[in-house]
């Protein structure tokens, strides 16, 4: 899967995504991270990408032209690659373009799963007071927020989303089973886990986990997940009950 990030701070995104599991996944070719500097596409001779807002008000706005041209360049690269591989090409490469913004739909695990099914994803990171509305209307297919708080730019939200999506791409996690047991799978939070030693500061590992009885362990884990979800996330617990009724 290929992530293309349209940003004014490509080094921030690359720094953030080159370590640990996501970094290794890039090295191994399960994913690629392409940070595109919007400033490289401005036609302004001083390299300007922002300007005052019409109608007045504080702050600067990212202008339409450099954002549009950066996005089109990426869509064309995608189209060229797909053409080479003999795929049917939709207009402009046809990759989804996500604008990360506090005004978007709140990101969640089901959305991460849906995006993980895409071959290419373009993420547009805003800065300053935002982006000229006309270019958003022209290029954006999805608007996504990572929560009800405002950050100084879209880079951190884009990294959060890429991390959550990339780990669902087959091969990225060494142990694919862990994506099936973790929090939010089946709308349940993950059960508590323990490693050696058996006793630490007087606290024992629950006896059932030492029993070797896998059926009992599974039963205990499910009960723990259900109890935890009910106590910590009643909203998710309601969803879990509703999903169970429909199976
Ligand atoms: N840009 C600034 N704040 C944001 C948020 N909470 N989610 C997505 N993009 C943002």
PDB file of C-alpha atoms and ligand atoms in Angstrom:
ATOM      1  CA  UNK A   1       0.000   0.000   0.000  1.00  0.00           C
ATOM      2  CA  UNK A   2       1.300   3.463  -0.894  1.00  0.00           C
ATOM      3  CA  UNK A   3       0.782   6.549   1.277  1.00  0.00           C
ATOM      4  CA  UNK A   4       1.303   9.956  -0.361  1.00  0.00           C
ATOM      5  CA  UNK A   5       1.352  12.883   2.042  1.00  0.00           C
ATOM      6  CA  UNK A   6       0.904  16.418   0.707  1.00  0.00           C
ATOM      7  CA  UNK A   7       2.560  18.627   3.298  1.00  0.00           C
ATOM      8  CA  UNK A   8       4.637  21.741   3.934  1.00  0.00           C
ATOM      9  CA  UNK A   9       6.785  19.705   6.356  1.00  0.00           C
ATOM     10  CA  UNK A  10       7.805  16.480   4.598  1.00  0.00           C
ATOM     11  CA  UNK A  11      10.742  15.893   6.954  1.00  0.00           C
ATOM     12  CA  UNK A  12       8.379  15.818   9.951  1.00  0.00           C
ATOM     13  CA  UNK A  13       6.304  13.051   8.417  1.00  0.00           C
ATOM     14  CA  UNK A  14       9.298  11.047   7.220  1.00  0.00           C
ATOM     15  CA  UNK A  15      11.000  11.347  10.624  1.00  0.00           C
ATOM     16  CA  UNK A  16       7.867  10.177  12.369  1.00  0.00           C
ATOM     17  CA  UNK A  17       7.291   7.173  10.161  1.00  0.00           C
ATOM     18  CA  UNK A  18      10.749   5.766   9.575  1.00  0.00           C
ATOM     19  CA  UNK A  19      11.172   3.934  12.893  1.00  0.00           C
ATOM     20  CA  UNK A  20       9.759   0.816  14.511  1.00  0.00           C
ATOM     21  CA  UNK A  21       7.131  -1.358  12.844  1.00  0.00           C
ATOM     22  CA  UNK A  22       6.082   1.174  10.216  1.00  0.00           C
ATOM     23  CA  UNK A  23       9.712   1.887   9.273  1.00  0.00           C
ATOM     24  CA  UNK A  24      10.410  -1.825   8.908  1.00  0.00           C
ATOM     25  CA  UNK A  25       7.265  -2.278   6.813  1.00  0.00           C
ATOM     26  CA  UNK A  26       8.560   0.414   4.422  1.00  0.00           C
ATOM     27  CA  UNK A  27      11.982  -1.197   4.213  1.00  0.00           C
ATOM     28  CA  UNK A  28      10.410  -4.545   3.428  1.00  0.00           C
ATOM     29  CA  UNK A  29       8.139  -3.007   0.794  1.00  0.00           C
ATOM     30  CA  UNK A  30       4.757  -3.776   2.389  1.00  0.00           C
ATOM     31  CA  UNK A  31       4.039  -0.053   2.376  1.00  0.00           C
ATOM     32  CA  UNK A  32       5.655   3.064   0.928  1.00  0.00           C
ATOM     33  CA  UNK A  33       5.628   6.565   2.361  1.00  0.00           C
ATOM     34  CA  UNK A  34       5.931   9.372  -0.180  1.00  0.00           C
ATOM     35  CA  UNK A  35       6.077  12.844   1.403  1.00  0.00           C
ATOM     36  CA  UNK A  36       5.406  15.534  -1.198  1.00  0.00           C
ATOM     37  CA  UNK A  37       6.377  19.122  -0.430  1.00  0.00           C
ATOM     38  CA  UNK A  38       3.519  21.361  -1.528  1.00  0.00           C
ATOM     39  CA  UNK A  39       5.955  24.299  -1.711  1.00  0.00           C
ATOM     40  CA  UNK A  40       7.748  22.574  -4.614  1.00  0.00           C
ATOM     41  CA  UNK A  41       4.621  23.182  -6.694  1.00  0.00           C
ATOM     42  CA  UNK A  42       4.026  26.872  -6.110  1.00  0.00           C
ATOM     43  CA  UNK A  43       4.246  29.139  -9.124  1.00  0.00           C
ATOM     44  CA  UNK A  44       5.087  32.089  -6.868  1.00  0.00           C
ATOM     45  CA  UNK A  45       8.664  33.149  -7.459  1.00  0.00           C
ATOM     46  CA  UNK A  46       9.296  33.635  -3.739  1.00  0.00           C
ATOM     47  CA  UNK A  47       8.031  30.156  -2.906  1.00  0.00           C
ATOM     48  CA  UNK A  48       4.913  31.485  -1.171  1.00  0.00           C
ATOM     49  CA  UNK A  49       2.055  29.017  -0.598  1.00  0.00           C
ATOM     50  CA  UNK A  50      -0.237  31.076   1.663  1.00  0.00           C
ATOM     51  CA  UNK A  51      -2.107  34.368   1.530  1.00  0.00           C
ATOM     52  CA  UNK A  52      -4.635  36.491   3.416  1.00  0.00           C
ATOM     53  CA  UNK A  53      -8.268  35.402   3.514  1.00  0.00           C
ATOM     54  CA  UNK A  54     -10.868  37.292   1.521  1.00  0.00           C
ATOM     55  CA  UNK A  55     -13.337  39.011   3.811  1.00  0.00           C
ATOM     56  CA  UNK A  56     -10.701  39.620   6.460  1.00  0.00           C
ATOM     57  CA  UNK A  57      -9.900  37.744   9.622  1.00  0.00           C
ATOM     58  CA  UNK A  58      -6.773  36.600  11.348  1.00  0.00           C
ATOM     59  CA  UNK A  59      -4.282  34.204   9.848  1.00  0.00           C
ATOM     60  CA  UNK A  60      -3.214  32.981   6.467  1.00  0.00           C
ATOM     61  CA  UNK A  61      -4.724  30.393   4.194  1.00  0.00           C
ATOM     62  CA  UNK A  62      -3.020  27.780   2.012  1.00  0.00           C
ATOM     63  CA  UNK A  63      -3.641  28.742  -1.601  1.00  0.00           C
ATOM     64  CA  UNK A  64      -5.413  26.532  -4.094  1.00  0.00           C
ATOM     65  CA  UNK A  65      -2.813  26.403  -6.881  1.00  0.00           C
ATOM     66  CA  UNK A  66       0.151  24.679  -5.169  1.00  0.00           C
ATOM     67  CA  UNK A  67      -2.120  22.211  -3.364  1.00  0.00           C
ATOM     68  CA  UNK A  68      -3.935  21.360  -6.596  1.00  0.00           C
ATOM     69  CA  UNK A  69      -0.761  20.947  -8.658  1.00  0.00           C
ATOM     70  CA  UNK A  70       0.917  18.789  -5.970  1.00  0.00           C
ATOM     71  CA  UNK A  71      -2.126  16.547  -5.809  1.00  0.00           C
ATOM     72  CA  UNK A  72      -2.426  16.251  -9.579  1.00  0.00           C
ATOM     73  CA  UNK A  73       1.272  15.357  -9.862  1.00  0.00           C
ATOM     74  CA  UNK A  74       0.752  12.506  -7.409  1.00  0.00           C
ATOM     75  CA  UNK A  75      -2.454  11.326  -9.119  1.00  0.00           C
ATOM     76  CA  UNK A  76      -0.571  11.292 -12.431  1.00  0.00           C
ATOM     77  CA  UNK A  77       2.274   9.240 -10.935  1.00  0.00           C
ATOM     78  CA  UNK A  78      -0.280   6.777  -9.621  1.00  0.00           C
ATOM     79  CA  UNK A  79      -2.042   6.640 -12.993  1.00  0.00           C
ATOM     80  CA  UNK A  80       1.268   6.044 -14.805  1.00  0.00           C
ATOM     81  CA  UNK A  81       2.198   3.210 -12.444  1.00  0.00           C
ATOM     82  CA  UNK A  82      -1.218   1.601 -12.784  1.00  0.00           C
ATOM     83  CA  UNK A  83      -1.120   1.968 -16.560  1.00  0.00           C
ATOM     84  CA  UNK A  84       2.249   0.215 -16.620  1.00  0.00           C
ATOM     85  CA  UNK A  85       0.830  -2.681 -14.666  1.00  0.00           C
ATOM     86  CA  UNK A  86      -2.065  -2.910 -17.154  1.00  0.00           C
ATOM     87  CA  UNK A  87      -4.766  -1.812 -14.721  1.00  0.00           C
ATOM     88  CA  UNK A  88      -7.848   0.084 -15.782  1.00  0.00           C
ATOM     89  CA  UNK A  89      -7.313   3.759 -14.963  1.00  0.00           C
ATOM     90  CA  UNK A  90      -9.958   6.018 -13.588  1.00  0.00           C
ATOM     91  CA  UNK A  91      -9.694   9.745 -14.163  1.00  0.00           C
ATOM     92  CA  UNK A  92      -6.513  11.222 -12.603  1.00  0.00           C
ATOM     93  CA  UNK A  93      -5.351   7.929 -11.156  1.00  0.00           C
ATOM     94  CA  UNK A  94      -8.455   7.844  -9.024  1.00  0.00           C
ATOM     95  CA  UNK A  95      -6.772   7.572  -5.617  1.00  0.00           C
ATOM     96  CA  UNK A  96      -8.799   8.723  -2.623  1.00  0.00           C
ATOM     97  CA  UNK A  97      -7.692  12.069  -1.225  1.00  0.00           C
ATOM     98  CA  UNK A  98      -8.160  12.531   2.506  1.00  0.00           C
ATOM     99  CA  UNK A  99      -8.097  16.037   3.913  1.00  0.00           C
ATOM    100  CA  UNK A 100      -7.160  15.804   7.591  1.00  0.00           C
ATOM    101  CA  UNK A 101      -9.175  18.439   9.384  1.00  0.00           C
ATOM    102  CA  UNK A 102     -11.006  18.869  12.704  1.00  0.00           C
ATOM    103  CA  UNK A 103     -14.155  19.322  10.581  1.00  0.00           C
ATOM    104  CA  UNK A 104     -13.978  15.774   9.214  1.00  0.00           C
ATOM    105  CA  UNK A 105     -15.634  12.554  10.365  1.00  0.00           C
ATOM    106  CA  UNK A 106     -13.914  11.163  13.443  1.00  0.00           C
ATOM    107  CA  UNK A 107     -11.355   8.500  12.590  1.00  0.00           C
ATOM    108  CA  UNK A 108     -12.003   5.032  14.005  1.00  0.00           C
ATOM    109  CA  UNK A 109     -10.928   1.439  13.526  1.00  0.00           C
ATOM    110  CA  UNK A 110     -13.562   0.578  10.901  1.00  0.00           C
ATOM    111  CA  UNK A 111     -12.380   3.536   8.829  1.00  0.00           C
ATOM    112  CA  UNK A 112      -8.781   2.328   9.187  1.00  0.00           C
ATOM    113  CA  UNK A 113      -9.896  -1.078   7.877  1.00  0.00           C
ATOM    114  CA  UNK A 114     -11.677   0.482   4.933  1.00  0.00           C
ATOM    115  CA  UNK A 115      -8.669   2.640   3.975  1.00  0.00           C
ATOM    116  CA  UNK A 116      -6.318  -0.346   4.356  1.00  0.00           C
ATOM    117  CA  UNK A 117      -8.096  -1.857   1.337  1.00  0.00           C
ATOM    118  CA  UNK A 118      -6.854   0.946  -0.941  1.00  0.00           C
ATOM    119  CA  UNK A 119      -3.711   0.578  -3.031  1.00  0.00           C
ATOM    120  CA  UNK A 120      -2.898   4.304  -2.806  1.00  0.00           C
ATOM    121  CA  UNK A 121      -4.044   6.945  -0.373  1.00  0.00           C
ATOM    122  CA  UNK A 122      -3.292  10.661  -0.619  1.00  0.00           C
ATOM    123  CA  UNK A 123      -3.403  12.630   2.642  1.00  0.00           C
ATOM    124  CA  UNK A 124      -3.561  16.405   2.509  1.00  0.00           C
ATOM    125  CA  UNK A 125      -2.176  18.194   5.578  1.00  0.00           C
ATOM    126  CA  UNK A 126      -3.463  21.701   6.144  1.00  0.00           C
ATOM    127  CA  UNK A 127      -1.624  24.481   7.942  1.00  0.00           C
ATOM    128  CA  UNK A 128      -2.211  28.054   9.020  1.00  0.00           C
ATOM    129  CA  UNK A 129      -5.955  28.753   9.101  1.00  0.00           C
ATOM    130  CA  UNK A 130      -6.727  26.034   6.565  1.00  0.00           C
ATOM    131  CA  UNK A 131      -6.920  25.573   2.811  1.00  0.00           C
ATOM    132  CA  UNK A 132      -8.818  27.506   0.127  1.00  0.00           C
ATOM    133  CA  UNK A 133     -12.241  25.854  -0.062  1.00  0.00           C
ATOM    134  CA  UNK A 134     -12.229  25.642  -3.871  1.00  0.00           C
ATOM    135  CA  UNK A 135      -9.323  23.232  -4.052  1.00  0.00           C
ATOM    136  CA  UNK A 136     -10.905  21.073  -1.361  1.00  0.00           C
ATOM    137  CA  UNK A 137     -14.080  20.885  -3.457  1.00  0.00           C
ATOM    138  CA  UNK A 138     -11.997  19.987  -6.489  1.00  0.00           C
ATOM    139  CA  UNK A 139      -9.750  17.211  -5.148  1.00  0.00           C
ATOM    140  CA  UNK A 140     -10.885  15.865  -1.762  1.00  0.00           C
ATOM    141  CA  UNK A 141     -12.903  12.644  -1.466  1.00  0.00           C
ATOM    142  CA  UNK A 142     -12.891  12.248   2.358  1.00  0.00           C
ATOM    143  CA  UNK A 143     -12.499  14.634   5.298  1.00  0.00           C
ATOM    144  CA  UNK A 144     -11.238  13.012   8.472  1.00  0.00           C
ATOM    145  CA  UNK A 145     -10.492  14.284  11.996  1.00  0.00           C
ATOM    146  CA  UNK A 146      -8.594  12.395  14.681  1.00  0.00           C
ATOM    147  CA  UNK A 147     -10.636  13.894  17.492  1.00  0.00           C
ATOM    148  CA  UNK A 148     -12.323  16.972  18.869  1.00  0.00           C
ATOM    149  CA  UNK A 149      -9.270  19.120  19.494  1.00  0.00           C
ATOM    150  CA  UNK A 150      -7.304  21.427  17.235  1.00  0.00           C
ATOM    151  CA  UNK A 151      -3.655  20.840  16.324  1.00  0.00           C
ATOM    152  CA  UNK A 152      -1.333  23.252  14.562  1.00  0.00           C
ATOM    153  CA  UNK A 153      -1.291  21.215  11.368  1.00  0.00           C
ATOM    154  CA  UNK A 154      -2.390  18.025   9.684  1.00  0.00           C
ATOM    155  CA  UNK A 155       0.934  16.167   9.900  1.00  0.00           C
ATOM    156  CA  UNK A 156       0.391  14.509  13.284  1.00  0.00           C
ATOM    157  CA  UNK A 157      -3.165  13.424  12.393  1.00  0.00           C
ATOM    158  CA  UNK A 158      -1.874  12.055   9.065  1.00  0.00           C
ATOM    159  CA  UNK A 159       0.808  10.070  10.908  1.00  0.00           C
ATOM    160  CA  UNK A 160      -1.728   8.734  13.391  1.00  0.00           C
ATOM    161  CA  UNK A 161      -3.938   7.577  10.557  1.00  0.00           C
ATOM    162  CA  UNK A 162      -1.088   6.061   8.554  1.00  0.00           C
ATOM    163  CA  UNK A 163       0.096   4.106  11.590  1.00  0.00           C
ATOM    164  CA  UNK A 164      -3.398   2.733  12.262  1.00  0.00           C
ATOM    165  CA  UNK A 165      -3.996   1.865   8.592  1.00  0.00           C
ATOM    166  CA  UNK A 166      -0.544   0.453   7.800  1.00  0.00           C
ATOM    167  CA  UNK A 167      -0.607  -2.064  10.638  1.00  0.00           C
ATOM    168  CA  UNK A 168      -3.704  -3.629   9.021  1.00  0.00           C
ATOM    169  CA  UNK A 169      -1.894  -4.170   5.709  1.00  0.00           C
ATOM    170  CA  UNK A 170      -1.041  -7.877   5.398  1.00  0.00           C
ATOM    171  CA  UNK A 171       2.581  -8.576   6.346  1.00  0.00           C
ATOM    172  CA  UNK A 172       3.142  -5.384   8.353  1.00  0.00           C
ATOM    173  CA  UNK A 173       2.563  -7.001  11.734  1.00  0.00           C
ATOM    174  CA  UNK A 174       4.722 -10.065  12.246  1.00  0.00           C
ATOM    175  CA  UNK A 175       1.919 -11.737  14.052  1.00  0.00           C
ATOM    176  CA  UNK A 176      -1.249 -11.117  12.038  1.00  0.00           C
ATOM    177  CA  UNK A 177      -3.265 -12.821  14.765  1.00  0.00           C
ATOM    178  CA  UNK A 178      -2.672  -9.879  17.088  1.00  0.00           C
ATOM    179  CA  UNK A 179      -4.804  -7.650  14.859  1.00  0.00           C
ATOM    180  CA  UNK A 180      -7.671 -10.059  15.500  1.00  0.00           C
ATOM    181  CA  UNK A 181      -7.434 -10.102  19.296  1.00  0.00           C
ATOM    182  CA  UNK A 182      -6.645  -6.467  20.005  1.00  0.00           C
ATOM    183  CA  UNK A 183      -8.906  -3.701  21.228  1.00  0.00           C
ATOM    184  CA  UNK A 184     -11.877  -2.764  18.992  1.00  0.00           C
ATOM    185  CA  UNK A 185     -11.938  -6.094  17.212  1.00  0.00           C
ATOM    186  CA  UNK A 186     -15.567  -7.260  17.747  1.00  0.00           C
ATOM    187  CA  UNK A 187     -16.160  -3.894  19.455  1.00  0.00           C
ATOM    188  CA  UNK A 188     -14.407  -5.175  22.580  1.00  0.00           C
ATOM    189  CA  UNK A 189     -11.368  -3.846  24.400  1.00  0.00           C
ATOM    190  CA  UNK A 190      -8.423  -6.172  24.731  1.00  0.00           C
ATOM    191  CA  UNK A 191      -8.142  -8.461  27.777  1.00  0.00           C
ATOM    192  CA  UNK A 192      -5.284  -7.965  30.301  1.00  0.00           C
ATOM    193  CA  UNK A 193      -1.992  -9.656  29.455  1.00  0.00           C
ATOM    194  CA  UNK A 194       0.950 -10.857  31.535  1.00  0.00           C
ATOM    195  CA  UNK A 195       4.537 -11.928  30.955  1.00  0.00           C
ATOM    196  CA  UNK A 196       7.266 -13.335  33.230  1.00  0.00           C
ATOM    197  CA  UNK A 197       7.746 -13.452  36.202  1.00  0.00           C
ATOM    198  CA  UNK A 198       4.734 -15.287  37.629  1.00  0.00           C
ATOM    199  CA  UNK A 199       4.851 -13.092  40.731  1.00  0.00           C
ATOM    200  CA  UNK A 200       5.906  -9.429  40.592  1.00  0.00           C
ATOM    201  CA  UNK A 201       5.736  -7.150  43.659  1.00  0.00           C
ATOM    202  CA  UNK A 202       3.414  -9.701  45.220  1.00  0.00           C
ATOM    203  CA  UNK A 203       1.017  -9.696  42.259  1.00  0.00           C
ATOM    204  CA  UNK A 204       0.345 -13.119  40.753  1.00  0.00           C
ATOM    205  CA  UNK A 205      -0.491 -13.887  37.147  1.00  0.00           C
ATOM    206  CA  UNK A 206      -4.100 -15.190  37.062  1.00  0.00           C
ATOM    207  CA  UNK A 207      -4.022 -18.949  37.669  1.00  0.00           C
ATOM    208  CA  UNK A 208      -6.046 -19.847  34.573  1.00  0.00           C
ATOM    209  CA  UNK A 209      -3.287 -18.499  32.304  1.00  0.00           C
ATOM    210  CA  UNK A 210      -0.826 -21.010  33.756  1.00  0.00           C
ATOM    211  CA  UNK A 211      -3.224 -23.949  33.372  1.00  0.00           C
ATOM    212  CA  UNK A 212      -2.391 -24.849  29.768  1.00  0.00           C
ATOM    213  CA  UNK A 213      -6.137 -25.304  29.132  1.00  0.00           C
ATOM    214  CA  UNK A 214      -6.622 -23.229  25.960  1.00  0.00           C
ATOM    215  CA  UNK A 215     -10.406 -23.366  25.973  1.00  0.00           C
ATOM    216  CA  UNK A 216     -10.484 -22.086  29.567  1.00  0.00           C
ATOM    217  CA  UNK A 217      -7.959 -19.354  28.719  1.00  0.00           C
ATOM    218  CA  UNK A 218     -10.085 -18.208  25.750  1.00  0.00           C
ATOM    219  CA  UNK A 219     -13.202 -18.182  27.904  1.00  0.00           C
ATOM    220  CA  UNK A 220     -11.440 -16.154  30.623  1.00  0.00           C
ATOM    221  CA  UNK A 221     -10.066 -13.667  28.101  1.00  0.00           C
ATOM    222  CA  UNK A 222     -13.458 -13.090  26.492  1.00  0.00           C
ATOM    223  CA  UNK A 223     -15.054 -12.569  29.923  1.00  0.00           C
ATOM    224  CA  UNK A 224     -12.311 -10.069  30.820  1.00  0.00           C
ATOM    225  CA  UNK A 225     -12.773  -8.223  27.521  1.00  0.00           C
ATOM    226  CA  UNK A 226     -16.515  -7.994  28.041  1.00  0.00           C
ATOM    227  CA  UNK A 227     -16.179  -6.836  31.668  1.00  0.00           C
ATOM    228  CA  UNK A 228     -13.560  -4.217  30.762  1.00  0.00           C
ATOM    229  CA  UNK A 229     -15.542  -2.876  27.851  1.00  0.00           C
ATOM    230  CA  UNK A 230     -18.696  -2.612  29.955  1.00  0.00           C
ATOM    231  CA  UNK A 231     -16.816  -0.762  32.714  1.00  0.00           C
ATOM    232  CA  UNK A 232     -14.526   1.504  30.667  1.00  0.00           C
ATOM    233  CA  UNK A 233     -16.408   2.033  27.404  1.00  0.00           C
ATOM    234  CA  UNK A 234     -20.158   1.595  27.876  1.00  0.00           C
ATOM    235  CA  UNK A 235     -20.676   3.049  24.371  1.00  0.00           C
ATOM    236  CA  UNK A 236     -18.628   0.228  22.807  1.00  0.00           C
ATOM    237  CA  UNK A 237     -20.328  -2.324  25.030  1.00  0.00           C
ATOM    238  CA  UNK A 238     -23.740  -1.290  23.646  1.00  0.00           C
ATOM    239  CA  UNK A 239     -22.359  -1.783  20.140  1.00  0.00           C
ATOM    240  CA  UNK A 240     -21.020  -5.217  21.075  1.00  0.00           C
ATOM    241  CA  UNK A 241     -24.451  -6.262  22.386  1.00  0.00           C
ATOM    242  CA  UNK A 242     -26.176  -4.939  19.264  1.00  0.00           C
ATOM    243  CA  UNK A 243     -23.730  -6.769  16.974  1.00  0.00           C
ATOM    244  CA  UNK A 244     -24.307 -10.011  18.894  1.00  0.00           C
ATOM    245  CA  UNK A 245     -28.048  -9.711  18.372  1.00  0.00           C
ATOM    246  CA  UNK A 246     -27.593  -9.477  14.619  1.00  0.00           C
ATOM    247  CA  UNK A 247     -25.491 -12.679  14.266  1.00  0.00           C
TER     248      UNK A 247
HETATM  249  N1  LIG B   1      -5.801  19.425  11.989  1.00  0.00           N
HETATM  250  C1  LIG B   1      -5.808  20.129  13.131  1.00  0.00           C
HETATM  251  N2  LIG B   1      -6.424  19.474  14.106  1.00  0.00           N
HETATM  252  C2  LIG B   1      -6.829  18.281  13.574  1.00  0.00           C
HETATM  253  C3  LIG B   1      -7.545  17.169  14.085  1.00  0.00           C
HETATM  254  N3  LIG B   1      -7.967  17.101  15.332  1.00  0.00           N
HETATM  255  N4  LIG B   1      -7.776  16.144  13.234  1.00  0.00           N
HETATM  256  C4  LIG B   1      -7.377  16.212  11.960  1.00  0.00           C
HETATM  257  N5  LIG B   1      -6.715  17.232  11.437  1.00  0.00           N
HETATM  258  C5  LIG B   1      -6.443  18.273  12.229  1.00  0.00           C
END
